[in-house]
Amino acid sequence: MKNIRNFCIIAHIDHGKSTLADRLLEYTKTIDKRQMQAQLLDDMDLERERGITIKSHAIQMEYELDGEKYVLNLIDTPGHVDFSYEVSRSIAACEGALLIVDAAQGIEAQTISNLFMALEHGLEIIPVLNKIDLPGAMQEEVKDEIVDLLGCERDSIIPASGKTGLGVYDILRAIIERVPSPKGDPNAPAKALIFDSVFNSFRGIIAYFRVLDGEIRKNQHVKFMNTGMDYHADEIGVLKLTPMPKDVIKAGDVGYIISGIKDAKEVKVGDTITDFERPASVAIQGFEDVKPMVFAGLYPVDTEDYEDLRDAMGKLQLNDASIVFEPESSAALGFGFRCGFLGMLHLEIIQERLEREFNMTVITTVPNVSYIAYTTKGEVLPVNNPSDLPSPDKIKFVEEPYISASIITKSDWVGPVMSLCLDKRGVLKNQVYLTSDRVELSFDMPLAEIVFDFYDRLKTISRGYASFDYSPIGFKESHLVKMDIMLNGNQVDALSAIIHRDNAFDLGKKICKKLKELIPKQQFEIAIQAGVGAKIIARETISALRKDVTAKCYGGDISRKRKLLEKQKAGKKRMRSVGNVDIPQSAFMAVLKLND
């Protein structure tokens, strides 16, 4: 065990994590020049295009230093706030972490939150100042920030460049010298932490694990402690660029297990693997089921594609176990699914993957969060969909989820950022100047307010300089109402939303105006209304397309013209009672971007 090093990489989006991982693989000769490509560990097209890591990856490298051979297990982590539970499990499987900070951008909110998570787990932190070859690099200022944050020696910060390969040998030496080797009892009952899982269409679910105590052998009868299921280890091995089978994985090492599991729900990240005959006494701490934060309806554009969408969602769930979905139907959109996501980025990625990998074009309804309604009869009802909310006369009060938000921005943008958060019903808790021109603001605010367009607007007002991170802090009572949108008196349930009473009037007005622009004119007049309970709070009218029926009347008595107009009016009235209004897909999407 003394020659094994397990480490992860902590970085904000776009601070050069994947590029630096490429250089580590190249310099340890884990891959040859032929196989080399940029962002090697990011194997999804989406990850390459957006330059973000969506799934965590693991790979084993071998490196010789001063005549001694070492095994380095790199467990890569996603950088976005939506995937913070995956990051926490990856951190729990390591003894050390590379903290990568962009020399041109400095420390960001996501870096700080993941760093504190690593420090809580007692990891050895190796600070790396990346992208020092950029013309805008502020090496000395960013080094000051790192020293203030970590309290480390200034000399311990490694200057590096993932692009040119500068400083990579120093990083490898630091990993071996500074990161402690794993501690574990090789003779104790087997205990291993699952930190990730992937789906293989031939072999089923492949779980990645880190052995803490004992060992896992091929064909061993193993048990997953949190789900209570037991399996036979058909194949185990280590994670090179391609999986490499082995007969035994010992304490301190990282590997994979294939045991013919077909259902993604059976393998949960954070679960503990142990021996069936000689189980460990306690499971590894920190396991929790991933809770979705944002709910939205996904509907096929063509209702005949419903079964295809069900298959596509099932296959996506095998690769990404954090999606939850259940069937639901809507009067406006037909049959579809109510889905739970970790955040808005997660929702975007799933939508994009459905289009690319399965050729499914879907309509997304207004995203909302999960509320708790307390009725006058004393019942407690979870509300994941606006249609689940009881009528106002039956509600005693409603609670909504709150988050603690941390925003780091330049001091120039403190005013606009504060006013944005206060508009979103945020309460300022703390304000700390990290350096003379960088401020950390802490707010308590409702999760529902950041679901819509908060992140986009934050980036706009701070010219891209603000970084944002949040963690849930529980539920609080709020004055919430359900707002319905009606077309000619018919409710469009896909556009209903649960909102704060104070915002109902403004939001209702905005949605009605937006729909008036987007719904094409019909042969009859269309009334667009927003209502709370029985009260109409906003209205817009789309006038009818009209033929000029009086064009053939040249002069003559006015009563002839009036007779033709009355006849047309009666026809329009009859048409309105039987006419249907088709809502274009752009109208559902536009509700998400009301401030554009």
mmCIF file with all atom_site columns, C-alpha atoms in Angstrom, residues 85 112 117 379 566:
data_model
loop_
_atom_site.group_PDB
_atom_site.id
_atom_site.type_symbol
_atom_site.label_atom_id
_atom_site.label_alt_id
_atom_site.label_comp_id
_atom_site.label_asym_id
_atom_site.label_entity_id
_atom_site.label_seq_id
_atom_site.pdbx_PDB_ins_code
_atom_site.Cartn_x
_atom_site.Cartn_y
_atom_site.Cartn_z
_atom_site.occupancy
_atom_site.B_iso_or_equiv
_atom_site.pdbx_formal_charge
_atom_site.auth_seq_id
_atom_site.auth_comp_id
_atom_site.auth_asym_id
_atom_site.auth_atom_id
_atom_site.pdbx_PDB_model_num
ATOM 1 C CA . TYR A 1 85  ? -22.758 14.897 -4.454  1.00 0.00 ? 85  TYR A CA 1
ATOM 2 C CA . ILE A 1 112 ? -14.073 27.097 -2.404  1.00 0.00 ? 112 ILE A CA 1
ATOM 3 C CA . MET A 1 117 ? -15.499 19.472 1.368   1.00 0.00 ? 117 MET A CA 1
ATOM 4 C CA . GLU A 1 379 ? -52.459 16.498 6.066   1.00 0.00 ? 379 GLU A CA 1
ATOM 5 C CA . GLU A 1 566 ? -73.367 41.411 -37.796 1.00 0.00 ? 566 GLU A CA 1
#
